[in-house]
Coordinates of C-alpha atoms in Angstrom, one line a residue:
X20 CA -15.1 -15.9 9.7
X21 CA -17.3 -14.2 12.3
X22 CA -17.0 -10.9 10.5
X23 CA -18.1 -12.4 7.2
X24 CA -21.1 -14.1 8.8
X25 CA -22.2 -10.8 10.3
X26 CA -21.8 -9.0 6.9
X27 CA -23.9 -11.7 5.2
X28 CA -26.6 -11.4 7.9
X29 CA -26.7 -7.6 7.5
X30 CA -27.0 -7.7 3.7
X31 CA -29.5 -10.4 3.5
X32 CA -32.4 -9.0 1.5
X33 CA -35.0 -11.7 2.0
X34 CA -36.1 -13.2 5.4
X35 CA -34.9 -16.7 5.9
X36 CA -37.5 -19.4 6.3
X37 CA -37.8 -21.1 9.7
X38 CA -35.4 -23.9 10.1
X39 CA -33.2 -22.9 7.1
X40 CA -31.0 -20.3 8.8
X41 CA -27.9 -22.5 9.4
X42 CA -28.1 -24.2 6.0
X43 CA -28.4 -21.0 4.0
X44 CA -25.7 -19.3 6.0
X45 CA -23.3 -22.2 5.4
X46 CA -24.0 -22.0 1.7
X47 CA -23.5 -18.3 1.6
X48 CA -20.2 -18.6 3.5
X49 CA -19.0 -21.2 1.1
X50 CA -20.0 -19.0 -1.8
X51 CA -18.2 -16.0 -0.3
X52 CA -15.0 -18.0 0.0
X53 CA -15.2 -19.0 -3.6
X54 CA -16.0 -15.4 -4.7
X55 CA -13.1 -14.0 -2.7
X56 CA -10.7 -16.4 -4.5
X57 CA -12.1 -15.3 -7.9
X58 CA -12.9 -17.3 -10.9
X59 CA -10.6 -17.4 -14.0
X60 CA -11.9 -17.1 -17.5
X61 CA -10.2 -17.1 -20.9
X62 CA -12.3 -14.9 -23.1
X63 CA -12.0 -15.3 -26.9
X64 CA -12.1 -12.1 -28.8
X65 CA -11.7 -11.4 -32.6
X66 CA -8.2 -10.1 -31.8
X67 CA -7.0 -12.8 -29.4
X68 CA -7.6 -14.3 -26.0
X69 CA -7.8 -12.3 -22.8
X70 CA -7.2 -13.7 -19.3
X71 CA -9.9 -12.4 -16.9
X72 CA -10.4 -12.9 -13.2
X73 CA -13.9 -12.2 -11.8
X74 CA -14.8 -11.6 -8.2
X75 CA -18.4 -11.3 -7.0
X76 CA -21.8 -12.8 -7.8
X77 CA -22.9 -10.1 -10.3
X78 CA -25.4 -7.4 -9.8
X79 CA -27.3 -6.5 -13.0
X80 CA -28.5 -3.2 -11.5
X81 CA -25.0 -1.9 -11.1
X82 CA -22.0 -1.6 -13.4
X83 CA -19.1 -4.0 -13.0
X84 CA -15.8 -2.6 -11.9
X85 CA -13.3 -3.5 -14.6
X86 CA -9.6 -3.0 -14.0
X87 CA -6.6 -2.9 -16.4
X88 CA -3.0 -3.0 -15.2
X89 CA 0.2 -1.3 -16.2
X90 CA 3.2 -2.5 -18.0
X91 CA 5.5 -4.8 -16.0
X92 CA 2.6 -5.9 -13.9
X93 CA -0.4 -8.2 -14.1
X94 CA -3.8 -7.7 -12.6
X95 CA -2.8 -9.4 -9.3
X96 CA 0.4 -7.4 -8.7
X97 CA -1.2 -4.1 -9.8
X98 CA -4.5 -4.3 -7.9
X99 CA -4.4 -6.9 -5.1
X100 CA -3.2 -4.5 -2.5
X101 CA -6.0 -2.0 -3.3
X102 CA -8.9 -4.4 -3.7
X103 CA -7.9 -6.6 -0.7
X104 CA -7.6 -3.6 1.5
X105 CA -10.0 -3.8 4.4
X106 CA -12.0 -0.7 3.7
X107 CA -12.3 -1.5 0.0
X108 CA -14.5 -4.5 0.9
X109 CA -17.5 -2.3 1.4
X110 CA -17.2 -1.6 -2.4
X111 CA -16.2 -5.1 -3.4
X112 CA -19.2 -6.8 -1.8
X113 CA -21.5 -4.4 -3.7
X114 CA -20.1 -4.8 -7.2
X115 CA -18.7 -7.4 -9.5
X116 CA -15.0 -6.8 -9.9
X117 CA -13.4 -7.9 -13.2
X118 CA -9.6 -7.9 -13.6
X119 CA -8.4 -8.0 -17.2
X120 CA -4.8 -9.0 -18.1
X121 CA -3.2 -7.7 -21.2
X122 CA -2.4 -10.5 -23.7
X123 CA 0.4 -12.7 -22.4
X124 CA 0.9 -10.8 -19.1
X125 CA -0.8 -13.2 -16.7
X126 CA 1.0 -15.7 -14.5
X127 CA 1.7 -18.9 -16.5
X128 CA 1.1 -17.2 -19.8
X129 CA 2.6 -19.0 -22.9
X130 CA 5.8 -17.3 -24.2
X131 CA 5.3 -15.6 -27.6
X132 CA 7.6 -16.9 -30.3
X133 CA 10.2 -14.7 -32.0
X134 CA 8.7 -12.3 -34.5
X135 CA 5.3 -12.4 -32.9
X136 CA 3.1 -9.5 -33.8
X137 CA 1.8 -8.2 -30.5
X138 CA -1.4 -6.2 -30.3
X139 CA -1.3 -2.4 -30.5
X140 CA -2.9 -0.4 -27.7
X141 CA -5.9 0.3 -30.0
X142 CA -6.3 -3.4 -30.7
X143 CA -6.2 -4.3 -27.0
X144 CA -8.9 -1.7 -26.4
X145 CA -10.9 -3.2 -29.1
X146 CA -10.9 -6.6 -27.3
X147 CA -12.8 -5.3 -24.3
X148 CA -16.3 -5.2 -25.9
X149 CA -16.0 -9.0 -26.2
X150 CA -15.4 -9.2 -22.4
X151 CA -18.5 -7.2 -21.6
X152 CA -20.5 -9.4 -24.0
X153 CA -19.1 -12.6 -22.5
X154 CA -20.2 -11.7 -19.0
X155 CA -23.3 -9.9 -20.2
X156 CA -22.2 -6.6 -18.6
X157 CA -24.2 -3.6 -19.8
X158 CA -21.9 -1.0 -18.3
X159 CA -18.6 -0.7 -16.3
X160 CA -16.7 1.6 -14.1
X161 CA -13.1 1.4 -15.4
X162 CA -10.1 1.5 -13.2
X163 CA -6.8 1.7 -15.1
X164 CA -3.1 2.3 -14.3
X165 CA -0.6 3.6 -16.7
X166 CA -0.9 1.6 -19.9
X167 CA -4.2 0.2 -18.6
X168 CA -5.5 3.8 -18.1
X169 CA -4.7 4.5 -21.7
X170 CA -6.4 1.4 -22.9
X171 CA -9.6 2.2 -20.9
X172 CA -9.5 5.8 -22.1
X173 CA -9.5 4.6 -25.7
X174 CA -12.2 2.1 -25.0
X175 CA -14.4 4.8 -23.4
X176 CA -14.0 7.2 -26.3
X177 CA -15.0 4.4 -28.7
X178 CA -17.8 3.0 -26.5
X179 CA -19.2 5.9 -24.4
X180 CA -22.5 4.1 -23.7
X181 CA -20.7 1.2 -22.0
X182 CA -18.8 3.3 -19.4
X183 CA -20.4 5.0 -16.4
X184 CA -17.2 6.2 -14.8
X185 CA -13.4 6.2 -15.1
X186 CA -10.7 6.2 -12.6
X187 CA -7.4 6.8 -14.4
X188 CA -4.1 6.5 -12.4
X189 CA -0.9 7.8 -14.0
X190 CA -2.7 8.3 -17.4
X191 CA -0.9 9.7 -20.4
X192 CA -3.2 10.1 -23.4
X193 CA -0.5 11.6 -25.6
X194 CA 1.8 9.8 -28.1
X195 CA 5.5 10.1 -27.5
X196 CA 7.1 13.2 -28.9
X197 CA 10.3 13.1 -30.8
X198 CA 12.3 14.0 -27.7
X199 CA 10.7 11.1 -25.8
X200 CA 11.5 8.9 -28.8
X201 CA 15.1 9.9 -28.7
X202 CA 15.3 9.5 -25.0
X203 CA 13.8 6.0 -25.3
X204 CA 16.3 5.1 -28.0
X205 CA 19.2 6.1 -25.7
X206 CA 17.6 4.3 -22.7
X207 CA 17.4 1.1 -24.8
X208 CA 21.2 1.3 -25.3
X209 CA 22.1 2.2 -21.7
X210 CA 19.4 0.6 -19.5
X211 CA 18.1 -2.9 -19.1
X212 CA 14.4 -3.6 -19.9
X213 CA 13.8 -4.0 -16.1
X214 CA 15.2 -0.6 -15.4
X215 CA 13.2 1.0 -18.2
X216 CA 10.0 -0.4 -16.8
X217 CA 10.8 0.5 -13.2
X218 CA 11.5 4.1 -14.3
X219 CA 8.0 4.0 -15.9
X220 CA 6.3 2.7 -12.8
X221 CA 8.1 4.6 -10.0
X222 CA 9.4 8.0 -9.1
X223 CA 13.0 8.9 -9.2
X224 CA 12.9 9.4 -5.4
X225 CA 11.7 5.9 -5.0
X226 CA 14.3 4.5 -7.4
X227 CA 17.1 6.3 -5.6
X228 CA 15.8 5.1 -2.2
X229 CA 15.6 1.5 -3.6
X230 CA 12.7 0.8 -1.3
X231 CA 11.5 -2.7 -0.6
X232 CA 8.7 -2.1 -3.1
X233 CA 11.3 -1.3 -5.8
X234 CA 13.3 -4.4 -4.9
X235 CA 10.2 -6.6 -5.1
X236 CA 9.2 -5.4 -8.5
X237 CA 12.7 -5.4 -9.8
X238 CA 13.0 -9.1 -8.9
X239 CA 9.5 -9.8 -10.3
X240 CA 10.2 -8.2 -13.7
X241 CA 13.8 -9.4 -14.1
X242 CA 12.9 -13.0 -13.3
X243 CA 9.6 -13.1 -15.0
X244 CA 9.2 -16.3 -17.1
X245 CA 7.2 -14.2 -19.6
X246 CA 9.7 -11.4 -19.9
X247 CA 9.5 -11.5 -23.7
X248 CA 5.8 -10.9 -23.4
X249 CA 6.3 -8.0 -21.0
X250 CA 8.8 -6.4 -23.5
X251 CA 6.2 -6.7 -26.3
X252 CA 3.5 -5.0 -24.1
X253 CA 6.1 -2.3 -23.2
X254 CA 6.9 -1.7 -26.9
X255 CA 3.2 -1.6 -27.7
X256 CA 2.6 1.1 -25.1
X257 CA 5.6 3.1 -26.3
X258 CA 4.1 3.0 -29.8
X259 CA 0.7 4.4 -28.6
X260 CA -1.0 7.1 -30.6
X261 CA -2.3 10.4 -29.4
X262 CA -6.0 10.1 -28.3
X263 CA -6.6 13.7 -29.3
X264 CA -8.7 14.5 -26.2
X265 CA -9.9 18.0 -26.0
X266 CA -13.0 19.8 -24.5
X267 CA -15.2 19.0 -27.5
X268 CA -13.8 15.4 -27.9
X269 CA -13.7 14.0 -24.4
X270 CA -15.3 11.5 -22.1
X271 CA -19.0 11.5 -21.6
X272 CA -18.8 10.0 -18.1
X273 CA -17.5 11.2 -14.7
X274 CA -13.7 10.9 -14.5
X275 CA -11.3 10.8 -11.5
X276 CA -7.7 11.3 -12.4
X277 CA -5.2 10.1 -9.8
X278 CA -1.4 10.7 -9.7
X279 CA 1.3 10.8 -7.1
X280 CA 3.0 14.1 -6.6
X281 CA 6.4 12.7 -7.6
X282 CA 5.1 10.2 -10.2
X283 CA 6.8 10.0 -13.6
X284 CA 3.5 10.9 -15.3
X285 CA 2.5 13.8 -13.0
X286 CA 2.8 16.4 -15.8
X287 CA 0.9 14.1 -18.3
X288 CA -1.9 13.7 -15.8
X289 CA -2.1 17.5 -15.2
X290 CA -2.2 18.1 -18.9
X291 CA -4.9 15.5 -19.3
X292 CA -6.9 17.2 -16.6
X293 CA -6.7 20.5 -18.5
X294 CA -8.3 18.9 -21.5
X295 CA -11.3 17.2 -19.8
X296 CA -14.7 18.6 -19.0
X297 CA -14.2 20.5 -15.7
X298 CA -17.8 19.8 -14.6
X299 CA -17.3 16.0 -14.7
X300 CA -13.7 15.6 -13.8
X301 CA -12.0 15.3 -10.4
X302 CA -8.2 15.4 -10.0
X303 CA -6.7 13.7 -7.0
X304 CA -3.0 14.5 -6.5
X305 CA -1.6 12.4 -3.7
X306 CA 1.4 13.4 -1.7
X307 CA 4.0 10.8 -0.6
X308 CA 2.4 8.3 -2.9
X309 CA 5.2 7.9 -5.4
X310 CA 4.5 6.3 -8.8
X311 CA 2.0 3.6 -7.6
X312 CA -0.6 5.2 -5.2
X313 CA -2.7 2.0 -5.4
X314 CA 0.1 0.2 -3.7
X315 CA 1.5 2.9 -1.4
X316 CA -1.7 4.7 -0.4
X317 CA -4.5 2.2 -0.6
X318 CA -6.4 3.8 2.3
X319 CA -6.7 7.2 0.8
X320 CA -7.4 5.9 -2.7
X321 CA -10.1 3.7 -1.4
X322 CA -11.8 6.6 0.4
X323 CA -11.6 8.7 -2.7
X324 CA -13.0 5.9 -4.8
X325 CA -15.9 5.6 -2.4
X326 CA -16.8 9.2 -2.8
X327 CA -16.5 8.9 -6.6
X328 CA -18.9 5.9 -6.7
X329 CA -21.3 7.7 -4.4
X330 CA -21.3 10.7 -6.7
X331 CA -22.5 8.4 -9.5
X332 CA -25.5 7.5 -7.4
X333 CA -24.3 4.2 -5.9
X334 CA -23.8 3.3 -2.3
X335 CA -25.6 6.5 -1.2
X336 CA -25.9 5.2 2.4
X337 CA -22.2 4.3 2.7
X338 CA -20.5 5.9 5.7
X339 CA -17.6 8.0 4.5
X340 CA -15.5 8.7 7.6
X341 CA -11.7 8.6 7.1
X342 CA -11.3 11.7 4.9
X343 CA -14.0 13.6 6.9
X344 CA -12.2 12.9 10.1
X345 CA -8.9 13.9 8.9
X346 CA -9.9 16.7 6.5
X347 CA -8.4 19.4 8.6
X348 CA -4.9 17.9 8.4
X349 CA -5.0 15.6 5.4
X350 CA -6.6 17.6 2.6
X351 CA -6.2 20.8 0.8
X352 CA -8.8 21.2 -1.9
X353 CA -9.2 23.9 -4.5
X354 CA -12.5 24.1 -6.3
X355 CA -13.4 25.6 -9.7
X356 CA -17.0 26.7 -9.0
X357 CA -18.1 27.5 -12.5
X358 CA -20.6 25.1 -14.2
X359 CA -23.1 22.7 -12.7
X360 CA -24.1 19.1 -13.1
X361 CA -27.3 17.1 -12.9
X362 CA -25.5 14.5 -10.8
X363 CA -23.6 15.3 -7.7
X364 CA -19.9 15.1 -7.6
X365 CA -18.4 13.7 -4.5
X366 CA -14.7 14.2 -3.8
X367 CA -15.8 17.0 -1.4
X368 CA -14.1 17.2 1.9
X369 CA -17.1 18.7 3.5
X370 CA -19.4 15.8 2.7
X371 CA -20.4 13.5 5.6
X372 CA -22.7 10.6 6.3
X373 CA -23.6 10.1 2.7
X374 CA -25.2 13.5 2.3
X375 CA -23.2 15.1 -0.4
X376 CA -23.9 18.4 -2.1
X377 CA -23.4 18.9 -5.8
X378 CA -19.8 19.8 -6.4
X379 CA -18.3 20.9 -9.7
X380 CA -14.9 20.0 -10.9
X381 CA -12.1 20.4 -8.4
X382 CA -8.6 19.3 -7.5
X383 CA -8.0 17.4 -4.3
X384 CA -4.5 17.1 -2.9
X385 CA -4.0 14.4 -0.2
X386 CA -1.0 15.5 1.7
X387 CA -1.0 13.3 4.8

């Protein structure tokens, strides 16, 4: 509580009137507690209802951070570790954070009846403009994992003016090839739905080690009351179409691609990187992160996210310390120095104290 009171005092923009200090502080502390818990909304869209959790009071001068989770997860299980991480609070307190659940994936969701026609990936993407309109958000910074990364990619291609930046973890913008289709058919016959989803989420090394994280998610998926809904979301993702991204048909905003060095979608992320504009794209490949870097390496991902946001012109005075301190042992970066940008890119290991030189596209490998 003491820490929160200090943060409120530091960020107070207007001087308090004499005699009102204690009252105003009490109100702000109460508000902060409510905001940390988040507020649930059910947003009606032309294509169905979305469950949305909002944290923060709203800042019209900044984009909202909008997240979208992967298959076999909901917004809480996918992002709580990252967004509740201590060093992430510097970002959270400066932005409205909006967690969107895919239809029927949230805790307590109603079970869809047999024969229910679940939304396609394109249709889920088309639900998001209604979310922005509902909260009166002009722009967002999208953070997506797996299926959520695909959905936000599709939304950004269709609504480039609404997205200021994208963080895509384990993204695969391609449709399944015929070999993938055949492998999935075989997997359907030999593996349970839970095993299929775990193989999508985690690396083979993690699966073989049967880590505590694997055991937790295995139990969560296998015992999920809405397992039917999860299967429908999984099939929808399996039926995704190719987004046809290429250099002349790509994102108009800065993009940070993130993938673990042993993740199931490592090759897909590398391929996606090759198709994007090298002057606006950063590729973060994280060692020892497995398939879910937002769960296994929240510290490194938080610091990279800070750099990314700072490169967009926000939080310019933020103190970036962890990567700078450990850059000699933690990072190996290779930079492609062709091209230039009007806005500075940030995932540069030489940047300190918020003074960041312009940096073209590059790859950063976090190996500690």
